[in-house]
PDB file of C-alpha atoms and ligand atoms in Angstrom:
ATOM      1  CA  UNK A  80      -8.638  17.575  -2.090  1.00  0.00           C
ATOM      2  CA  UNK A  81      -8.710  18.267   1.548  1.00  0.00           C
ATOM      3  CA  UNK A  82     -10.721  15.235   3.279  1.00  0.00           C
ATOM      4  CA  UNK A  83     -10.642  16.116   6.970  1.00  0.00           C
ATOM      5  CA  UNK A  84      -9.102  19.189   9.044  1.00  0.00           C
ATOM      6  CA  UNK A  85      -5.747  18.364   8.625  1.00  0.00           C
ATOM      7  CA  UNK A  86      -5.621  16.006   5.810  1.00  0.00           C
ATOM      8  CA  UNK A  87      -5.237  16.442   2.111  1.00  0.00           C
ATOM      9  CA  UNK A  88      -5.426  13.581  -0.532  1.00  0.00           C
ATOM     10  CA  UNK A  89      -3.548  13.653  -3.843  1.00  0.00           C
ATOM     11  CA  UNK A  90      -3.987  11.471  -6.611  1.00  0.00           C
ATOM     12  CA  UNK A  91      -0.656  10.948  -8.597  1.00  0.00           C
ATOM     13  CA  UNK A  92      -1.146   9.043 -11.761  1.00  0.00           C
ATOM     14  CA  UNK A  93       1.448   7.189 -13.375  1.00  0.00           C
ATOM     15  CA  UNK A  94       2.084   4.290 -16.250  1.00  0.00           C
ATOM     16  CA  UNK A  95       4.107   0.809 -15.969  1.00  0.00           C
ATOM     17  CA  UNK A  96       5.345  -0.263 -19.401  1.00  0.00           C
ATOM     18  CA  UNK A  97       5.071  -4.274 -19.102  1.00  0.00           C
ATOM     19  CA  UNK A  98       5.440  -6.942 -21.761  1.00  0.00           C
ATOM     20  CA  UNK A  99       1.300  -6.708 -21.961  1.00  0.00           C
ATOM     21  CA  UNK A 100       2.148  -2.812 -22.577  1.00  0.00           C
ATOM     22  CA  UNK A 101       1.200   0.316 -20.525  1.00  0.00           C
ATOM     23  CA  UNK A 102      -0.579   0.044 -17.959  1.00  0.00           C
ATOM     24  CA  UNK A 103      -2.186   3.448 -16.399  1.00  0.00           C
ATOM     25  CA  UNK A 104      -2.099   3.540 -12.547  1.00  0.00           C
ATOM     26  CA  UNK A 105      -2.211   6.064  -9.930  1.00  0.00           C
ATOM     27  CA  UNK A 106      -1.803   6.519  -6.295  1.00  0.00           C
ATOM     28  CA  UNK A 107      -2.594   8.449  -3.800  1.00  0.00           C
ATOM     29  CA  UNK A 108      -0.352  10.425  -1.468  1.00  0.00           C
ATOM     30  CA  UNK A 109      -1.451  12.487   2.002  1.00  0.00           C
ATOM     31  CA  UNK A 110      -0.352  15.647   2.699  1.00  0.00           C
ATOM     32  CA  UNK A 111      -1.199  16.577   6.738  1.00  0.00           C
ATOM     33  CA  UNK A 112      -0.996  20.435   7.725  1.00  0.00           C
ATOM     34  CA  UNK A 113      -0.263  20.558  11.272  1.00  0.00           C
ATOM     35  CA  UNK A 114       0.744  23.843  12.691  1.00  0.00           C
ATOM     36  CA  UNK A 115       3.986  25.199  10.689  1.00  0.00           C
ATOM     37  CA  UNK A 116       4.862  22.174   9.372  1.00  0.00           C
ATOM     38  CA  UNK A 117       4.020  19.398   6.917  1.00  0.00           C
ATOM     39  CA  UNK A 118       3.447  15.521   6.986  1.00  0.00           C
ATOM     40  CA  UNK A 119       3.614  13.269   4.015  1.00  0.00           C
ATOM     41  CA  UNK A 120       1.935   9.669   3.803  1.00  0.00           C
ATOM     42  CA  UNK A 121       4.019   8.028   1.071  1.00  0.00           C
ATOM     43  CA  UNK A 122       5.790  10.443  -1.997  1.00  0.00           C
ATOM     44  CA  UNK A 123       3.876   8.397  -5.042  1.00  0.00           C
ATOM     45  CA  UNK A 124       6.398   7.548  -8.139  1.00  0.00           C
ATOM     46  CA  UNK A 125       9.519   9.300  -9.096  1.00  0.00           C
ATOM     47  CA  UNK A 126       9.058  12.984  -9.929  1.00  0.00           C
ATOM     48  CA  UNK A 127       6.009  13.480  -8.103  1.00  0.00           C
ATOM     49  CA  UNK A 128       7.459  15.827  -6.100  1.00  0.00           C
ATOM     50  CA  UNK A 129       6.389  18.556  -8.347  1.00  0.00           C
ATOM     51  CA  UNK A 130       2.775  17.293  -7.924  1.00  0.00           C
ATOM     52  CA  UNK A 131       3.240  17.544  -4.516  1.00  0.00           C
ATOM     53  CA  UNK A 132       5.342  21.015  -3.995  1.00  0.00           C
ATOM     54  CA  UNK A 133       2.386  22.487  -6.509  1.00  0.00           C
ATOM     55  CA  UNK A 134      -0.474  21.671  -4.391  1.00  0.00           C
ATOM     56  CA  UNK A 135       1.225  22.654  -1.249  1.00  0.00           C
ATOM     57  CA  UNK A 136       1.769  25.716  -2.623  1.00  0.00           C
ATOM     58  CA  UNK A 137      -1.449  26.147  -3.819  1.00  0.00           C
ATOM     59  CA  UNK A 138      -3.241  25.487  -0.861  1.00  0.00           C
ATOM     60  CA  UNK A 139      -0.909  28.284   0.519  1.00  0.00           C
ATOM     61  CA  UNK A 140       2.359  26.752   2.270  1.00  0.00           C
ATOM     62  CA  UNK A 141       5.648  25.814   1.441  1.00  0.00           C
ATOM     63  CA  UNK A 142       7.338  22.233   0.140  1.00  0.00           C
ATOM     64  CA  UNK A 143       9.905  23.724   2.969  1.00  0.00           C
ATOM     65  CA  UNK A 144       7.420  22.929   5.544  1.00  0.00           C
ATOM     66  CA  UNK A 145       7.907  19.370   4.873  1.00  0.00           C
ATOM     67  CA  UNK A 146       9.186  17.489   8.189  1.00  0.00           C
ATOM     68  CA  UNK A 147       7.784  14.427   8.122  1.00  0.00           C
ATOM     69  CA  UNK A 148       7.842  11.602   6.041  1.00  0.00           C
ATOM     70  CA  UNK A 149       5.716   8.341   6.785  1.00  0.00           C
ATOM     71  CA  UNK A 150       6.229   5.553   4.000  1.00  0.00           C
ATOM     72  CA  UNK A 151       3.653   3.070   4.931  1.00  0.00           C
ATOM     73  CA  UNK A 152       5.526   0.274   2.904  1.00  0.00           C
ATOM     74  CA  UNK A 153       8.267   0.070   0.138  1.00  0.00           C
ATOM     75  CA  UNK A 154       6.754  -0.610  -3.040  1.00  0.00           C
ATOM     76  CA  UNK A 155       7.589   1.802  -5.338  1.00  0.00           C
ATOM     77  CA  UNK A 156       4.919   4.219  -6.072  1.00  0.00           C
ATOM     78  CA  UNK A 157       4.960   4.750  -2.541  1.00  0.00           C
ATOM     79  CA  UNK A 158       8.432   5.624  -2.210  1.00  0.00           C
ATOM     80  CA  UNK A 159       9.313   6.929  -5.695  1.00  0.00           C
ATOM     81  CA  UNK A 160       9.754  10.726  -4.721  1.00  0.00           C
ATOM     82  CA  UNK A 161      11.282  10.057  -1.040  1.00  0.00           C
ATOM     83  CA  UNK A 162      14.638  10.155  -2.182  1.00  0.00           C
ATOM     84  CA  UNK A 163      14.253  14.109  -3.462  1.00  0.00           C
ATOM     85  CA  UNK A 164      11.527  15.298  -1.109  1.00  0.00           C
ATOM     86  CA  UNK A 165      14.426  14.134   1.833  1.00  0.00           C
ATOM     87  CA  UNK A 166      17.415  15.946  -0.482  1.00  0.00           C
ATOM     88  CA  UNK A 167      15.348  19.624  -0.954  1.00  0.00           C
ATOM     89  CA  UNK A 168      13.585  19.369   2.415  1.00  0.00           C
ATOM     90  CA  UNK A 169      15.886  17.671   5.006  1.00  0.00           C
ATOM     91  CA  UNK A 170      12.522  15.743   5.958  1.00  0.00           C
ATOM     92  CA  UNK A 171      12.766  12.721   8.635  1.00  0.00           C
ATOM     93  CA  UNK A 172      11.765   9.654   7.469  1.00  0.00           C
ATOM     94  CA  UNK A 173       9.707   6.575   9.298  1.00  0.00           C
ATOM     95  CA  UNK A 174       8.895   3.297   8.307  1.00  0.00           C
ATOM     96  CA  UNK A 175       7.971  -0.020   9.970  1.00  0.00           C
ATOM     97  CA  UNK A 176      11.578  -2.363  10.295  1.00  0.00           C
ATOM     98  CA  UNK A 177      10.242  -5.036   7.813  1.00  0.00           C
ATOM     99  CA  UNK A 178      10.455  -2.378   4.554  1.00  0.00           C
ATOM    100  CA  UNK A 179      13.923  -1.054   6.227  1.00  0.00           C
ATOM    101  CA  UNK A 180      16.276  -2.775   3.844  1.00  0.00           C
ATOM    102  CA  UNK A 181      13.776  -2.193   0.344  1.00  0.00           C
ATOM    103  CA  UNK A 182      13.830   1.426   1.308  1.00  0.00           C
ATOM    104  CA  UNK A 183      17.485   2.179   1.991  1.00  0.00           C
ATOM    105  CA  UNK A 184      18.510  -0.364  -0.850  1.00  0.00           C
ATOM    106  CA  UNK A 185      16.452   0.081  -3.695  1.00  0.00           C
ATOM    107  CA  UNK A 186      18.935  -2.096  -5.808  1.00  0.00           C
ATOM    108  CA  UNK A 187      17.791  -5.282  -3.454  1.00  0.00           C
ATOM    109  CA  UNK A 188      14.494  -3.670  -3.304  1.00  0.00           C
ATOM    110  CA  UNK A 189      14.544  -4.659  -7.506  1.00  0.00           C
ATOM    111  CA  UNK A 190      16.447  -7.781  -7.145  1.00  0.00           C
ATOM    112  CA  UNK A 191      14.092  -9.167  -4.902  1.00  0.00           C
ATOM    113  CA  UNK A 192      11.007  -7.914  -6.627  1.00  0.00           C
ATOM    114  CA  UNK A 193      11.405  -7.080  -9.978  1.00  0.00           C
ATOM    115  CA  UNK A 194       8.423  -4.447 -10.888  1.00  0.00           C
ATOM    116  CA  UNK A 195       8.471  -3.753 -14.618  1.00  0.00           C
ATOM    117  CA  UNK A 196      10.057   0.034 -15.002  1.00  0.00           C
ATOM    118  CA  UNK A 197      11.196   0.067 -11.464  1.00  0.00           C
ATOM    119  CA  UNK A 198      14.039   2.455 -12.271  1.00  0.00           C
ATOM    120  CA  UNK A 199      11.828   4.998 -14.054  1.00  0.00           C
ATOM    121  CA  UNK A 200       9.463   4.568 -10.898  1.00  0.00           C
ATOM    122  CA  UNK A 201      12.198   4.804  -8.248  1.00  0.00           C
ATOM    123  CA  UNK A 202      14.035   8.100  -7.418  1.00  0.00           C
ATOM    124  CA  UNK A 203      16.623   6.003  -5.415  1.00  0.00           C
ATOM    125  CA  UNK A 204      17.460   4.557  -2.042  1.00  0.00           C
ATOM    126  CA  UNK A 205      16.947   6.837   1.819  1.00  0.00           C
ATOM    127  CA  UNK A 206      18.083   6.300   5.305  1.00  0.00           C
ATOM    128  CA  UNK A 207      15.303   6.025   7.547  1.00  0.00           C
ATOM    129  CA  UNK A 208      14.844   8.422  10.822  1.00  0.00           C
ATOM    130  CA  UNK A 209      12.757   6.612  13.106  1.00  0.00           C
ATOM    131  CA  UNK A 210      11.883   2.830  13.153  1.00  0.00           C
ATOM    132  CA  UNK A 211       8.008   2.901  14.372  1.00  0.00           C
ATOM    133  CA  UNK A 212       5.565  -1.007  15.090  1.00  0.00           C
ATOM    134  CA  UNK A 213       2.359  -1.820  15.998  1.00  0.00           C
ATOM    135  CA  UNK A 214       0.814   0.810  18.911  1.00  0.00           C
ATOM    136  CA  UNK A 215       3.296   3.690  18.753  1.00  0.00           C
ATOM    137  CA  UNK A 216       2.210   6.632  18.129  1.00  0.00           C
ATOM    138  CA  UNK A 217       3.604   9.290  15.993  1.00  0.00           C
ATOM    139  CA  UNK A 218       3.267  12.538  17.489  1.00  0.00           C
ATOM    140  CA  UNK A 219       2.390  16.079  14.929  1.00  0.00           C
ATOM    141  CA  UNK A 220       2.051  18.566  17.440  1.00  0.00           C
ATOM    142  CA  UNK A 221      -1.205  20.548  16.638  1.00  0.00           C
ATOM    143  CA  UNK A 222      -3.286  18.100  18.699  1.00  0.00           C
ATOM    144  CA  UNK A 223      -2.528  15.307  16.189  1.00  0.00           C
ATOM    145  CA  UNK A 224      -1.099  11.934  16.757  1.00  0.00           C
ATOM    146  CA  UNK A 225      -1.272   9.359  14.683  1.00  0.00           C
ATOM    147  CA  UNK A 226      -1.388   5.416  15.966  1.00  0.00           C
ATOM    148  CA  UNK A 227       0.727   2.958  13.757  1.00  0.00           C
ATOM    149  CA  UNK A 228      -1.076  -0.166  13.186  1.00  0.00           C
ATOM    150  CA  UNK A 229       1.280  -2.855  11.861  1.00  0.00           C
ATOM    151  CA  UNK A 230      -0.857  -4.507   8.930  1.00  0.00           C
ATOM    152  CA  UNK A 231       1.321  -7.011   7.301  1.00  0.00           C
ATOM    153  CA  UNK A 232       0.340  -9.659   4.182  1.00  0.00           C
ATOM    154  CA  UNK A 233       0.158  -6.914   1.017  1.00  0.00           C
ATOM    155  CA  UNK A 234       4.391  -6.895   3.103  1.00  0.00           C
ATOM    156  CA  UNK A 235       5.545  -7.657   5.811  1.00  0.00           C
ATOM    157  CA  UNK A 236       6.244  -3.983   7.211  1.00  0.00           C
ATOM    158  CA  UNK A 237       3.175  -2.552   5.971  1.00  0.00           C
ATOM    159  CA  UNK A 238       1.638   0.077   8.063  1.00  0.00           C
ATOM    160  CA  UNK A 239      -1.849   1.623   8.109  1.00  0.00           C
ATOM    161  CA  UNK A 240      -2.506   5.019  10.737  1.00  0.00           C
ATOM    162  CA  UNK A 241      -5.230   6.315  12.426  1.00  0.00           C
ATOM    163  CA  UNK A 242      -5.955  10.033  13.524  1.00  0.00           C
ATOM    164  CA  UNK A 243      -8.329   9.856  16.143  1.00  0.00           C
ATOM    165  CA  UNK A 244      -8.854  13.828  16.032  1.00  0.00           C
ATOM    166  CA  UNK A 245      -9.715  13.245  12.681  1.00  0.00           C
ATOM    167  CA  UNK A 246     -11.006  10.438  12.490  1.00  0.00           C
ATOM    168  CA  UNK A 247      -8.994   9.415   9.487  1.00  0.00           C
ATOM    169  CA  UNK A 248      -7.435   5.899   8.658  1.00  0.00           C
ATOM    170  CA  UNK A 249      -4.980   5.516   6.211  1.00  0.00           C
ATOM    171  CA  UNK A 250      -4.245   1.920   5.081  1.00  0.00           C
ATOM    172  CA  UNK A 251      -1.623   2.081   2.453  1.00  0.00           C
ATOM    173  CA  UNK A 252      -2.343  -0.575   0.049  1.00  0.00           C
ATOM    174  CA  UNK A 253      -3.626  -3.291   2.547  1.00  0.00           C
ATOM    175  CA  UNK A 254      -7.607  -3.212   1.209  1.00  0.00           C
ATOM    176  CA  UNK A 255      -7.635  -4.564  -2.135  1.00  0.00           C
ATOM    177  CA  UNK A 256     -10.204  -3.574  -4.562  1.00  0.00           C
ATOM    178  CA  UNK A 257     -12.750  -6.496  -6.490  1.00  0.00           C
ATOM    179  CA  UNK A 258     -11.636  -6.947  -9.723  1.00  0.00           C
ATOM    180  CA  UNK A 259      -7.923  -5.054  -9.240  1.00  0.00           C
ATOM    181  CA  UNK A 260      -4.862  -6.484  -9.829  1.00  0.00           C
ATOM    182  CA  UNK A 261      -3.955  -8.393  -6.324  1.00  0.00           C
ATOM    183  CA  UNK A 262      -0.737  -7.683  -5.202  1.00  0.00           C
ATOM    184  CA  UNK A 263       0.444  -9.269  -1.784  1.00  0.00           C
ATOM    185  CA  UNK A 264       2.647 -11.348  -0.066  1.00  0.00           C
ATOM    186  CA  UNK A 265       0.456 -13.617   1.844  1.00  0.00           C
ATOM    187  CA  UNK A 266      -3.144 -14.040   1.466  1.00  0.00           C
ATOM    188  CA  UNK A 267      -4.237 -15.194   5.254  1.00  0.00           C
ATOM    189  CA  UNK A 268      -2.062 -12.486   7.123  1.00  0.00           C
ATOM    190  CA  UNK A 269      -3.587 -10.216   4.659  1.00  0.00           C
ATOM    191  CA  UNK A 270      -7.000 -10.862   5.577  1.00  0.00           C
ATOM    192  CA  UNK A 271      -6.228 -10.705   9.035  1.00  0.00           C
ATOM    193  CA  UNK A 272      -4.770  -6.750   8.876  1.00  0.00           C
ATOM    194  CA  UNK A 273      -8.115  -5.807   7.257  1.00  0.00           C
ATOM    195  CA  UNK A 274      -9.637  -7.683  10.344  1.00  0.00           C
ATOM    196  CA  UNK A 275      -7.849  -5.506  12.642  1.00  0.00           C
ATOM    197  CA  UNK A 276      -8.709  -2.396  10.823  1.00  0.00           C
ATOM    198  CA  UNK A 277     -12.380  -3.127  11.380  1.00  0.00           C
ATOM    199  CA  UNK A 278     -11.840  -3.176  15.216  1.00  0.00           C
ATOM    200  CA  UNK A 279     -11.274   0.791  13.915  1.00  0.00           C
ATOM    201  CA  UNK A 280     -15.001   2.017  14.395  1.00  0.00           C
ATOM    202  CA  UNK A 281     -14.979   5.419  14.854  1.00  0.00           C
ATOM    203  CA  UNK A 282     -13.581   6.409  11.013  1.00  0.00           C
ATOM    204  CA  UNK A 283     -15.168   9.151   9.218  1.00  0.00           C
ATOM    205  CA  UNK A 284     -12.854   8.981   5.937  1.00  0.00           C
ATOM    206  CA  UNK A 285     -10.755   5.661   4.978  1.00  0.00           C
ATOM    207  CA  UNK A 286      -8.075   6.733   2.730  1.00  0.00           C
ATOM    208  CA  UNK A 287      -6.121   3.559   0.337  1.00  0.00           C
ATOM    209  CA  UNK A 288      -3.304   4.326  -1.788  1.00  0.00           C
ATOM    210  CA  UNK A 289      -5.055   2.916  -4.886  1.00  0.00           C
ATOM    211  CA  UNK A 290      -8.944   3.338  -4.457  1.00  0.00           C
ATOM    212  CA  UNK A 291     -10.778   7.019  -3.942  1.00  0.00           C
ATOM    213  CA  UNK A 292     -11.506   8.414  -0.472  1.00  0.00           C
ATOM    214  CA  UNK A 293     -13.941   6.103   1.382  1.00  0.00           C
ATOM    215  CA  UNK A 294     -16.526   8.195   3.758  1.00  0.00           C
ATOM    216  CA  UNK A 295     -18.268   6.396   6.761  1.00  0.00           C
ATOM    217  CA  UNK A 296     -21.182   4.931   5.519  1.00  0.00           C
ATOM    218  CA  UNK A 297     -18.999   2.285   2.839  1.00  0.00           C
ATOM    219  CA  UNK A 298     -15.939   1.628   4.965  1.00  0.00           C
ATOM    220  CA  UNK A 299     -17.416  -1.655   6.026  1.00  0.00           C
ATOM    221  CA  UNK A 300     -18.646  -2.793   2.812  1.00  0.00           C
ATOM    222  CA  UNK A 301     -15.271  -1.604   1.488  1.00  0.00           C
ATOM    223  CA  UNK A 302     -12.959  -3.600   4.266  1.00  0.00           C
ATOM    224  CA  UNK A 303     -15.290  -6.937   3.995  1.00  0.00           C
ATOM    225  CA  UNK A 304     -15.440  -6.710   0.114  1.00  0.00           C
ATOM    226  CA  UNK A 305     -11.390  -6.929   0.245  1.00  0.00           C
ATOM    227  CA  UNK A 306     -11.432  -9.554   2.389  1.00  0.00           C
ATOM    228  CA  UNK A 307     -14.087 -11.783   0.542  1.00  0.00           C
ATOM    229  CA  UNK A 308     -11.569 -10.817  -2.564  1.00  0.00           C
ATOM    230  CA  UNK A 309      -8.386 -12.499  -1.335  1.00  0.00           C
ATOM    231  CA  UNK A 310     -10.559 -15.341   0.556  1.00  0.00           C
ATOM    232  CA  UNK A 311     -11.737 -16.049  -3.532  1.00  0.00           C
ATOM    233  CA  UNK A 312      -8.559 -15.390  -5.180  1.00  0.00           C
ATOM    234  CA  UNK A 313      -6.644 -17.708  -1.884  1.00  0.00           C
ATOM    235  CA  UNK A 314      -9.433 -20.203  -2.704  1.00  0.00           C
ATOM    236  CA  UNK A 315      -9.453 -20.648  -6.404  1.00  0.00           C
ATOM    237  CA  UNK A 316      -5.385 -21.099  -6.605  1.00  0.00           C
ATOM    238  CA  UNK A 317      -6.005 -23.892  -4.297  1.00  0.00           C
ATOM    239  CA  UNK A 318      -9.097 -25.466  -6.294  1.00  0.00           C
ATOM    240  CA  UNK A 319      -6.526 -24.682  -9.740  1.00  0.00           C
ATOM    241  CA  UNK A 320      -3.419 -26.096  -8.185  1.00  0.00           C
ATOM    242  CA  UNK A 321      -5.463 -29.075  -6.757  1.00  0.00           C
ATOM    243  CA  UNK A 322      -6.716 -29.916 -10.272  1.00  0.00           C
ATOM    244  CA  UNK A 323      -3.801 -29.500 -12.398  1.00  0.00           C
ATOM    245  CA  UNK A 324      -0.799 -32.449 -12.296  1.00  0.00           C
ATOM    246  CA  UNK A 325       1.726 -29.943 -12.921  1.00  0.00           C
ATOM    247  CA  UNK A 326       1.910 -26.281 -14.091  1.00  0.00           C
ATOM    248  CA  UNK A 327       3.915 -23.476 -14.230  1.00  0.00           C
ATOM    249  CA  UNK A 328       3.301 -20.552 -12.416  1.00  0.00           C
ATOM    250  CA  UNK A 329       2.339 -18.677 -15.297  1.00  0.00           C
ATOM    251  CA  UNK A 330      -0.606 -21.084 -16.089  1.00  0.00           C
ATOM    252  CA  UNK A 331      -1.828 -21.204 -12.508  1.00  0.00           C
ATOM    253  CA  UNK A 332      -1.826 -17.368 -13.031  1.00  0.00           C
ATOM    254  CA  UNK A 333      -3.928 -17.587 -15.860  1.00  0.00           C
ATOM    255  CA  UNK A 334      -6.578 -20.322 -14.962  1.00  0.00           C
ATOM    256  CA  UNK A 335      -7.102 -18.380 -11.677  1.00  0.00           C
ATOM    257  CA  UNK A 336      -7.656 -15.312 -13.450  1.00  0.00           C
ATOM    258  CA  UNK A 337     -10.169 -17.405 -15.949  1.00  0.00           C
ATOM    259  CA  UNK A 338     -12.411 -18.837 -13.143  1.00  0.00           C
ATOM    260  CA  UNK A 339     -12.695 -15.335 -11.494  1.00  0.00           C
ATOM    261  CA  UNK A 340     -13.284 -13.702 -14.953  1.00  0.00           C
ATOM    262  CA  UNK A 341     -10.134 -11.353 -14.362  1.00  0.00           C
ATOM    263  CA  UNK A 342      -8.594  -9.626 -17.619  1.00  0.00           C
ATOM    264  CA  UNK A 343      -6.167 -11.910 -18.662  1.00  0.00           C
ATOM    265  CA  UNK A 344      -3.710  -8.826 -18.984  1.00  0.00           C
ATOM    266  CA  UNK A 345      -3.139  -9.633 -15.194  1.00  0.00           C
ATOM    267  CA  UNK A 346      -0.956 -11.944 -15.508  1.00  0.00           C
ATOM    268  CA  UNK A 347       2.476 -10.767 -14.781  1.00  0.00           C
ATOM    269  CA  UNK A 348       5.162 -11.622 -12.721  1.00  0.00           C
ATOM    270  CA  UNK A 349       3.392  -9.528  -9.456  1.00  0.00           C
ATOM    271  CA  UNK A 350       0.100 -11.381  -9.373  1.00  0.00           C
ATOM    272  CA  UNK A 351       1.573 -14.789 -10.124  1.00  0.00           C
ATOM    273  CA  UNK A 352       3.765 -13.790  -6.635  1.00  0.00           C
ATOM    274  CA  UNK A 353       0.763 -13.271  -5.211  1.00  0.00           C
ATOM    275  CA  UNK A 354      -1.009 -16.374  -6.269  1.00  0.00           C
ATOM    276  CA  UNK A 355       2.108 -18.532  -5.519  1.00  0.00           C
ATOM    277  CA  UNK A 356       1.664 -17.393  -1.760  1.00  0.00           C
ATOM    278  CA  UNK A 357      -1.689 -19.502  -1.706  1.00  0.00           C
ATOM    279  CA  UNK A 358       0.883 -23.089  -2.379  1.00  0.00           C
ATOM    280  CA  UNK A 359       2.762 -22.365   1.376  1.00  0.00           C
ATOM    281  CA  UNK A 360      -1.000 -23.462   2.507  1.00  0.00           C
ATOM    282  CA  UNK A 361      -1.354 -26.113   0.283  1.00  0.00           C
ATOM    283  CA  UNK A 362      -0.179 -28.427   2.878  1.00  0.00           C
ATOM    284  CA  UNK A 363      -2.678 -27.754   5.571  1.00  0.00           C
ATOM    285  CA  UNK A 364      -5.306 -28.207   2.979  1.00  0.00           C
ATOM    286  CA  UNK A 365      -4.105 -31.402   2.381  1.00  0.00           C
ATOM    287  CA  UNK A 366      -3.583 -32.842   5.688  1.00  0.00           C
ATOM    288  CA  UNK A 367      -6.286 -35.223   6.615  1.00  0.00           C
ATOM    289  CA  UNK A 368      -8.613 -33.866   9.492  1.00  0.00           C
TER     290      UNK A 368
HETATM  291 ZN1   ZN B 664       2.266  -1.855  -2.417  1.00  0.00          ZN
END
């Protein structure tokens, strides 16, 4: 679906076999035309290549046009395809320096952070071009730059990128949707990305990995709703942890997900990360004022 002059938006869906059983996903990827070539925001899960080569071809270019890719974190359905896309196109690839070692070591990637089916969503491991941080730009040609805006919390290297000829913002997976599974690394830095991508007025289209196109009239409602959402979430793991003597992560898990009426099905090793990154707080909260 093409969104804006240069942009197209793909929706890749996908499945994660847990312990709860499978879960269907999807995620979007961002194909850019500009001039002869072709840019990529994130490569979805492995194989999606073939998604991606089809629509290129049948908006009437070539996969071979492929220069550019721009991962705008590690996680992967956001990296899954990288690894072939690089092999069949000879594509550069950019990142932010905090997802450096996840990307080019997938094997630490899943040590670290063990996401159920990881292999079967992960092509493999690639060397990255061009190390980019907060104000650079990344320059298309074709009158199109885009500005990297480091947005860390969902991790620490995540990236979200503006197109001011567009008037396009992409912001990876840093906006969480009410009521989604909340993945992130730290709840506070989290809120404060989405607080610098409101300082982004003039947007016409915001584009998240895992929610549809946004147009300009709910961006907003859309970037205050995800920060109310972690505030809640942040808020409730304190209240839980507060009340409870001892508990295992697991529990906390749940009895947040009870108070918030969340689907229990939630609770997996992800989201309990998540929630455990309320406790490094838990100190302030108790210190007397
Ligand atoms: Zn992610």
């Amino acid at each position: 679906m093409q969104v804006s002059n240069h942009v197209h938006a793909l929706r890749i869906p996908f499945t994660i076999t847990t312990n709860m059983g499978v879960l269907d996903r999807f995620v979007y990827a961002f194909v850019i035309i500009h001039g002869s070539q072709i840019c990529l925001i994130d490569t979805g899960v492995a194989s999606s290549q073939q998604l991606i080569f089809d629509y290129i071809r049948q908006i009437g270019r070539k996969p071979e046009e492929i220069a550019t890719i721009i991962l705008t974190h590690s996680h992967p359905d956001h990296i899954g395809s990288v690894r072939s896309i690089k092999q069949i196109t000879g594509c550069k690839v950019i990142a932010h320096s905090g997802e450096k070692e996840w990307i080019e070591n997938v094997d630490k990637q899943f040590t670290d952070r063990p996401v159920p089916g990881f292999n079967s969503l992960v092509g493999g491991s690639v060397t990255i071009d061009r190390i980019v941080d907060e104000g650079e730009f990344i320059d298309l040609g074709d009158d199109l730059q885009l500005r990297v805006i480091h947005t860390p919390g969902h991790s620490k290297g995540s990236i979200s990128l503006y197109a001011e000829t567009d008037q396009v913002l992409f912001v990876g997976d840093v906006v969480p949707i009410p009521g989604d599974m909340p993945i992130y690394d730290d709840p506070l830095i989290s809120i404060e990305s989405i607080k610098k991508l409101k300082a982004y007025n003039k947007v016409n289209v915001l584009l998240s990995a895992w929610d549809e196109p946004k147009t300009a009239s709910s961006i907003d409602k859309v970037l205050q709703d995800g920060v109310e959402y972690i505030q809640r979430l942040h808020n409730t793991v304190i209240e839980v942890v507060m009340a409870a003597t001892s508990m295992e992560a697991v529990d906390i898990c749940k009895r947040v997900l009870e108070s918030l009426n969340l689907p229990l099905f939630m609770a997996n090793p992800l989201v309990a990360r998540s929630f455990i990154a309320s406790l490094r707080y838990m100190e302030d909260v108790n210190r007397p004022k």
